[in-house]
Tab-separated table of C-alpha atoms in Angstrom:
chain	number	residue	atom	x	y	z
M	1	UNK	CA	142.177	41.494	98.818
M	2	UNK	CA	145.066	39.599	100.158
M	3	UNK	CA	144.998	39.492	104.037
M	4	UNK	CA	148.984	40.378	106.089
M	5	UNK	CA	150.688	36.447	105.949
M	6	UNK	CA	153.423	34.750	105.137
M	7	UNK	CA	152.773	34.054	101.041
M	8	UNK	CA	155.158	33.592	98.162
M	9	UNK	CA	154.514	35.822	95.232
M	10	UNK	CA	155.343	34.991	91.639
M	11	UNK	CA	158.709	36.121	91.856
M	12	UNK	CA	159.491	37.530	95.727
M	13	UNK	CA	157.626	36.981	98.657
M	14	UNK	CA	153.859	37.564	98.038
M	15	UNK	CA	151.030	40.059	98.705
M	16	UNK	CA	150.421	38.480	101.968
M	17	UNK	CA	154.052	37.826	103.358
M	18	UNK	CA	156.994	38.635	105.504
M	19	UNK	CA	158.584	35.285	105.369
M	20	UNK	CA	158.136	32.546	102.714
M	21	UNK	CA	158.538	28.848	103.546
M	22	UNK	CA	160.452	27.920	100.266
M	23	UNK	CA	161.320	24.463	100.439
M	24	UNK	CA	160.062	21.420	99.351
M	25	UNK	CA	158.127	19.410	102.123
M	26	UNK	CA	160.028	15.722	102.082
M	27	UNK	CA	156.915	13.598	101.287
M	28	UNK	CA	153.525	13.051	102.565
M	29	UNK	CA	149.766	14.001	101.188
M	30	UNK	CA	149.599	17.784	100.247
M	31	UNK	CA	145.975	17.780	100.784
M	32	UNK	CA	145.907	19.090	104.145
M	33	UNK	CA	148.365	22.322	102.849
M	34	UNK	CA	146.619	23.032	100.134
M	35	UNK	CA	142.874	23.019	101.582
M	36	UNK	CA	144.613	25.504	105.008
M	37	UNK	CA	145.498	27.789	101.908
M	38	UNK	CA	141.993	27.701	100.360
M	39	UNK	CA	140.467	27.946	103.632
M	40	UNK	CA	142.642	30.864	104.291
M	41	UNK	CA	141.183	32.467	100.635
M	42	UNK	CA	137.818	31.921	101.392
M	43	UNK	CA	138.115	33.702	104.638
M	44	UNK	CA	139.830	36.333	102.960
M	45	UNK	CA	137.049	37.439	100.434
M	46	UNK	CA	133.745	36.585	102.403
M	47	UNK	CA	135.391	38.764	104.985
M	48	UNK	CA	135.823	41.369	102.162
M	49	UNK	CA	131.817	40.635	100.987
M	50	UNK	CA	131.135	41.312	105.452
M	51	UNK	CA	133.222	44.897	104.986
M	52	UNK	CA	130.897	45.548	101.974
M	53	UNK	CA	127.870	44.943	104.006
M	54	UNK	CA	129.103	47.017	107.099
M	55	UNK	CA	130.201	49.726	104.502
M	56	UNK	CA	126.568	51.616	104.222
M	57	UNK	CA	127.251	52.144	108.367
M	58	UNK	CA	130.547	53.064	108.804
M	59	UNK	CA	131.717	53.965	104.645
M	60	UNK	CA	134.604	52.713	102.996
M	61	UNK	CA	137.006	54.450	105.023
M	62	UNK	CA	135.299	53.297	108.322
M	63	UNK	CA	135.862	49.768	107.860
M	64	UNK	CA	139.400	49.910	106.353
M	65	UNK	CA	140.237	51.951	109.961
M	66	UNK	CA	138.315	48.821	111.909
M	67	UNK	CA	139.814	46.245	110.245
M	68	UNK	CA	143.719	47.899	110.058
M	69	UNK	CA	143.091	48.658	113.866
M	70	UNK	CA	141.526	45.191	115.055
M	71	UNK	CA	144.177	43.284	113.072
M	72	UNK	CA	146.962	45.395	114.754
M	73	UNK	CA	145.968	45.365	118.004
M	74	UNK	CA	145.886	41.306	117.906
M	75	UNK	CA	149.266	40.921	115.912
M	76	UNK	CA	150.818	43.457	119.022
M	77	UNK	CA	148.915	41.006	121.575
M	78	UNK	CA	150.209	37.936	119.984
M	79	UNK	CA	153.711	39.342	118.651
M	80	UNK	CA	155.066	41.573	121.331
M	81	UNK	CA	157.441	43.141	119.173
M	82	UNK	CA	160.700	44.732	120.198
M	83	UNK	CA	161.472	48.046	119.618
M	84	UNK	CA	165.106	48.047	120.479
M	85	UNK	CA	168.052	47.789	118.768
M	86	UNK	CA	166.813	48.806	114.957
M	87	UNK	CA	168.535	50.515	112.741
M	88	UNK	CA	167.338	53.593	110.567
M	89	UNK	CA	166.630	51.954	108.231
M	90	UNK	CA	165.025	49.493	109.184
M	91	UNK	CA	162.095	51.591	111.129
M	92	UNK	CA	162.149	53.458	107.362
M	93	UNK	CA	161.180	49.478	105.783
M	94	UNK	CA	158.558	48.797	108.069
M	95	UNK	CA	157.519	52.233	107.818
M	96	UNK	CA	157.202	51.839	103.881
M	97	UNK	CA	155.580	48.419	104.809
M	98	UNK	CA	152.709	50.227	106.303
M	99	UNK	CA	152.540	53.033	103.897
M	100	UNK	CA	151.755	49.971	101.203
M	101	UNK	CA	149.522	47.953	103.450
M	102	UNK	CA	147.160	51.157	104.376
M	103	UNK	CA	147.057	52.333	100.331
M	104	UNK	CA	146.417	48.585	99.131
M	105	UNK	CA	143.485	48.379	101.772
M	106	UNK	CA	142.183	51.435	101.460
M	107	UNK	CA	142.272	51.835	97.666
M	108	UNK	CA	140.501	47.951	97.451
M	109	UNK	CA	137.815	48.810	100.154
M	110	UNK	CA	137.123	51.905	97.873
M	111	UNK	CA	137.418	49.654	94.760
M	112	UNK	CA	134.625	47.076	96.110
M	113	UNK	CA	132.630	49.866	97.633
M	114	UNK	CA	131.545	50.861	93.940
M	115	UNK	CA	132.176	47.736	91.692
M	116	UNK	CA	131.449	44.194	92.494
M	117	UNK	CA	134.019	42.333	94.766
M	118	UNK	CA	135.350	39.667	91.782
M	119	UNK	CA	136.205	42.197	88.981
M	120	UNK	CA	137.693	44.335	91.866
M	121	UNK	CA	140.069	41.673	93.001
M	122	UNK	CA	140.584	40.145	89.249
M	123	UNK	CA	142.170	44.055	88.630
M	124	UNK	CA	144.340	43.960	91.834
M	125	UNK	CA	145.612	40.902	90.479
M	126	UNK	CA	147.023	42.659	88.015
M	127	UNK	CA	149.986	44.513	90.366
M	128	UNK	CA	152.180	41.400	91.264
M	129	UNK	CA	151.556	39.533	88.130
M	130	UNK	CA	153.102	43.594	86.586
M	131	UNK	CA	155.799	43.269	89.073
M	132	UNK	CA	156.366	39.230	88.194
M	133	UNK	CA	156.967	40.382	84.306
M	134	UNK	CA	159.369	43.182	85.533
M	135	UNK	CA	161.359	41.151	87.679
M	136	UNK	CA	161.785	38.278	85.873
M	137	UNK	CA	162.644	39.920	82.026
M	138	UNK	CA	161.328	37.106	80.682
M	139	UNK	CA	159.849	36.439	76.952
M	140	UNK	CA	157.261	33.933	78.397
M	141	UNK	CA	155.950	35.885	81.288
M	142	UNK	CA	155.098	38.995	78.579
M	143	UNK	CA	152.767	36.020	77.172
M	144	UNK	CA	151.477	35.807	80.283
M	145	UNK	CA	151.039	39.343	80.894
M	146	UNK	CA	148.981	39.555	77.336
M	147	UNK	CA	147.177	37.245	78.850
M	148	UNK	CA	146.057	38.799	81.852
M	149	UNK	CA	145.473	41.841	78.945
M	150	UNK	CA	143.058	40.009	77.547
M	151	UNK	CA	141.219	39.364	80.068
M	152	UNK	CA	141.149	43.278	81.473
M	153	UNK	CA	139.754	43.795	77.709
M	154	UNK	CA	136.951	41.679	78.067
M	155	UNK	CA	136.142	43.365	81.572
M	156	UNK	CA	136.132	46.402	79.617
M	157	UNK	CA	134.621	45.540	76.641
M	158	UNK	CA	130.910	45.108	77.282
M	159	UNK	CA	128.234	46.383	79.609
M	160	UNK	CA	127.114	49.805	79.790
M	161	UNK	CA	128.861	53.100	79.695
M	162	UNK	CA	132.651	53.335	81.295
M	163	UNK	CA	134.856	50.566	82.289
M	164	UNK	CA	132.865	47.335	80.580
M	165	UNK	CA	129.986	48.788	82.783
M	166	UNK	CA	131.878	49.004	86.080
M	167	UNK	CA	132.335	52.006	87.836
M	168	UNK	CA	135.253	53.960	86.538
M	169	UNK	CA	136.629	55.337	89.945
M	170	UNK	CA	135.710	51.864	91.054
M	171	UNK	CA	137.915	50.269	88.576
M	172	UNK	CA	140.756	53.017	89.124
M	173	UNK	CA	140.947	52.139	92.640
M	174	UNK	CA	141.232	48.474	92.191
M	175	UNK	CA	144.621	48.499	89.886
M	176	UNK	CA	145.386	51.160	92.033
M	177	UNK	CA	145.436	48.717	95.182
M	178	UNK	CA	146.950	46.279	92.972
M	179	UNK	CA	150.122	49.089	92.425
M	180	UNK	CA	150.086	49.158	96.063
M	181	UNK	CA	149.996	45.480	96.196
M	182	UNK	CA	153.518	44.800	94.500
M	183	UNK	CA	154.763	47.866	96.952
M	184	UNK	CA	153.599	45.260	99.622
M	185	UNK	CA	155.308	42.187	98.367
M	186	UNK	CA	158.567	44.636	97.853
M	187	UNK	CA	158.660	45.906	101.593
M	188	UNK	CA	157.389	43.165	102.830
M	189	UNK	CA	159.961	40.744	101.831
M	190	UNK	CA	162.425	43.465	103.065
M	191	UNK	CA	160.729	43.669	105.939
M	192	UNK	CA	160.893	40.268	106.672
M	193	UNK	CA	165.042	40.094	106.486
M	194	UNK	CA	164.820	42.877	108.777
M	195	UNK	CA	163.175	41.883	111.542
M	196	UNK	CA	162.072	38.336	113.443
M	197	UNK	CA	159.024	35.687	113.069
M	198	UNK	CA	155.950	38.637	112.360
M	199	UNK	CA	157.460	41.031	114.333
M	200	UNK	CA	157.937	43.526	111.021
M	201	UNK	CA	154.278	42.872	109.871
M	202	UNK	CA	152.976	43.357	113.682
M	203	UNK	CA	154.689	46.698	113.325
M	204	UNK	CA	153.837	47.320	109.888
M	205	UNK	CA	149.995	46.790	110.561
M	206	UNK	CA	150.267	49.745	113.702
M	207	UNK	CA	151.710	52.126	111.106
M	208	UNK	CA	148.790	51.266	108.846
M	209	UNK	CA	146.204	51.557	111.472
M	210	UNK	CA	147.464	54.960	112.658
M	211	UNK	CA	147.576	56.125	108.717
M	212	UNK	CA	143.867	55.238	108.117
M	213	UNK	CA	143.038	56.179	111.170
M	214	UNK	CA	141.725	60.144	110.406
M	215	UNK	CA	140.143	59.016	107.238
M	216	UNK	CA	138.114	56.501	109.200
M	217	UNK	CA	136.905	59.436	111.793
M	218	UNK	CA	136.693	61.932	109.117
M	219	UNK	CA	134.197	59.657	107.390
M	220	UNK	CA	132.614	57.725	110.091
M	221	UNK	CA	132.455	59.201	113.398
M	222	UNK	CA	130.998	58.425	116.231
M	223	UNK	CA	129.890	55.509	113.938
M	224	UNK	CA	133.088	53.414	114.733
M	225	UNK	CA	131.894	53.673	118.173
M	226	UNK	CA	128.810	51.749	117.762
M	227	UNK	CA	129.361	48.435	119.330
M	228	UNK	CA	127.474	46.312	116.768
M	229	UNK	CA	129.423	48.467	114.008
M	230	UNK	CA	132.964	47.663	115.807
M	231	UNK	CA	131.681	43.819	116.864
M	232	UNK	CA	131.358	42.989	112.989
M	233	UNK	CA	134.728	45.279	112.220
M	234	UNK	CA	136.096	43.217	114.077
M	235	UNK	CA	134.873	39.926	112.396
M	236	UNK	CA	136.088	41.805	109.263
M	237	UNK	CA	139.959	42.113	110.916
M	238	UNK	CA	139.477	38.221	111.933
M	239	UNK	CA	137.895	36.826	108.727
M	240	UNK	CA	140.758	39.374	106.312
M	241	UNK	CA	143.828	39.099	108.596
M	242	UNK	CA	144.073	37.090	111.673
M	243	UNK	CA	142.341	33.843	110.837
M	244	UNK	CA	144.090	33.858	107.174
M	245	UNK	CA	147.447	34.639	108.610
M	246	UNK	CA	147.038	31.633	110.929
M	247	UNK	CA	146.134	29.481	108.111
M	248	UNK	CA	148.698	30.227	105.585
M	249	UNK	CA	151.300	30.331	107.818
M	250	UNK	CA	150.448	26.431	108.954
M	251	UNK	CA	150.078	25.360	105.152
M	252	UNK	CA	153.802	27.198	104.327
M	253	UNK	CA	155.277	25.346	106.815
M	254	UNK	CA	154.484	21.926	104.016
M	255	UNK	CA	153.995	23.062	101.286
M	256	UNK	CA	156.119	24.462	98.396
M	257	UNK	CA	156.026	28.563	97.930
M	258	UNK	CA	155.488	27.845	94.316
M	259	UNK	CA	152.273	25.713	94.901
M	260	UNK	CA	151.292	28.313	97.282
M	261	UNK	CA	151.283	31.578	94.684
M	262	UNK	CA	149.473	29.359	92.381
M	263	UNK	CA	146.578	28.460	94.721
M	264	UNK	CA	146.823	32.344	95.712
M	265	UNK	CA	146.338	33.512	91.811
M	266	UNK	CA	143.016	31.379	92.415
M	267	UNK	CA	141.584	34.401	94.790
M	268	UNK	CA	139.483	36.511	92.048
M	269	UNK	CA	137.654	32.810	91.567
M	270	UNK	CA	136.532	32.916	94.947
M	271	UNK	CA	135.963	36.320	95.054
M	272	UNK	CA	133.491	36.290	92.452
M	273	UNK	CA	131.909	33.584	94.548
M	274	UNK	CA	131.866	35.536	97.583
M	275	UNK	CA	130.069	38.539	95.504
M	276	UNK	CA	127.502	36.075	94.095
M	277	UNK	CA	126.517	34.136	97.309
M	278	UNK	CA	126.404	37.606	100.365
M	279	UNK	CA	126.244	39.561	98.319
M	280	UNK	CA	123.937	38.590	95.277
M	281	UNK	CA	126.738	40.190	92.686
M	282	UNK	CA	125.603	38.024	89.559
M	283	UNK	CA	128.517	37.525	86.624
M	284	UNK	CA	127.935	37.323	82.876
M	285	UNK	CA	129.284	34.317	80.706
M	286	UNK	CA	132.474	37.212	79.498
M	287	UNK	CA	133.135	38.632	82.864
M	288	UNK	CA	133.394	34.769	84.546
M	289	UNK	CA	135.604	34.157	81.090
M	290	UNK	CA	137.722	37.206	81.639
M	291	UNK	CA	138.585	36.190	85.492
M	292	UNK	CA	139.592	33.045	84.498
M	293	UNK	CA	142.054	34.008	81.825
M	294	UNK	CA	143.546	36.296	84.628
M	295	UNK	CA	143.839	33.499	86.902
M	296	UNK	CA	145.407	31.561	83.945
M	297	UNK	CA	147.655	34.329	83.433
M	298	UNK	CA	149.031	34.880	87.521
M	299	UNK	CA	149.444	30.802	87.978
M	300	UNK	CA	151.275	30.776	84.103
M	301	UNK	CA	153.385	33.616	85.470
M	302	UNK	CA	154.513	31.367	88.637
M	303	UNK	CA	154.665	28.160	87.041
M	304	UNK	CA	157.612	30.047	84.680
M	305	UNK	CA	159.389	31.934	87.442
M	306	UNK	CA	159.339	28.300	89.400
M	307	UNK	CA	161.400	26.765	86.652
M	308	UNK	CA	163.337	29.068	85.983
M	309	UNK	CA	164.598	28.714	89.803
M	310	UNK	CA	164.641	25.216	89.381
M	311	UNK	CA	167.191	25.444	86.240
């Protein structure tokens, strides 16, 4: 699940960003860029796999509250946001901001709580790469969108009873967090016009923390008091927020936003990874086939909207 940081989408700022680096660095190796923004991916889903292994302690709802909290707390350390001198409507953007950011966690941690973590993010995938064929009313990014089809079919199409063996409710949560993932990239690109640096995603993360907040004590309890519980929440927040947010934000700064949402459509990949190696989620030949033609779909999707811009 994407982690709160600066990323370019497919066609607006993307499921992790506030403000998008968007031009072209003027020359040198794009190695170093590249491997922050993998680094930044892996973080991102091995500290989804931790939340799944904290999740029998604290439930789904727990860990969503420790990570939203953790993760806020450090942005308001590091940020020190103003409150003064907003608007209306701007309080009502990063308002929405949060709104998205608590649904797309919550729905995801709900999503991998039931169904393994790469089929969960390869169906959240498929809310900006919806939004990418909206926005851009474009022939070739329908082709891409059949793509992405495909591969949801494939998901579905074998296995035991429901969807391709996966959880139903499981599966209904993940493209549900991937709805509430193109209601991210929306607000948060408004968001980020609004208000300075990561001041509007500081803010936007409190909102979400406070939201989640009585679902995480109705479920949890006294549990999210537990230091070893709130110790690895906390790795969770660092792993899924903070560390990624640091690492994206370094790569954006040289290299292209394009590049970037095509190494980000790469993140059900490394989910899937994550799932196999913590925790021992094994993939058949059809689902590994059906990720891929998703991630074929998402970096498709960019490559088009990239051009286009260029023409």
């Amino acid at each position: 699940m994407p982690a709160p940081s600066p990323s370019p989408a497919t066609t607006t700022p993307a499921p992790h960003s506030a403000s998008p680096a968007t031009a072209r660095p003027a020359g040198g190796s794009r190695l170093g860029p590249v491997a922050l923004v993998v680094s930044a991916g892996i973080s991102v889903q091995f500290g989804a796999a931790l939340a799944v292994m904290i999740m029998p302690r604290a439930g789904a709802a727990g860990v969503v509250t420790l990570r939203l909290a953790a993760a806020a707390l450090v942005l308001l350390l590091v940020c020190r946001p103003t409150v003064r001198g907003y608007f209306r409507a701007d309080w009502g953007t990063v308002v929405a901001f949060g709104v998205a950011m608590a649904g797309m966690n919550g729905l995801f941690y709900q999503a991998i709580d039931r169904i393994p973590l790469g089929p969960a993010v390869t169906l959240e995938v498929l809310g900006p790469l919806a939004l990418s064929v909206v926005v851009s009313r474009r022939l070739v990014n329908l082709l891409w969108a059949v793509l992405a089809l495909a591969g949801v079919v494939l998901l579905a199409g074998h296995g035991g009873a429901g969807f391709g063996g996966l959880d139903p409710l499981g599966a209904a949560y993940a493209v549900g967090a991937g709805a509430m993932w193109a209601a991210y990239i929306v607000f948060s690109a408004r968001t980020g016009r609004r208000f300075p640096q990561a001041d509007g995603l500081a803010l936007a993360m409190a909102v979400a923390a406070v939201l989640s907040l009585p679902l995480g004590l109705l479920e949890a309890g006294s549990a999210l008091l537990v230091p070893s519980t709130l110790a690895l929440g906390v790795g969770v927040a660092v792993l899924s927020s903070v560390l990624p947010y640091t690492l994206e934000l370094l790569a954006l700064r040289r290299l292209p936003a394009p590049t970037f949402a095509i190494l980000m459509s790469l993140e059900p990949a490394i989910a899937a990874t994550a799932g196999f190696l913590v925790l021992n989620q094994a993939m058949s030949a059809l689902d590994a086939l059906a990720i891929a033609l998703v991630i074929a779909a998402s970096m498709g999707a960019v490559r088009s909207q990239s051009r286009k811009r260029a023409a």
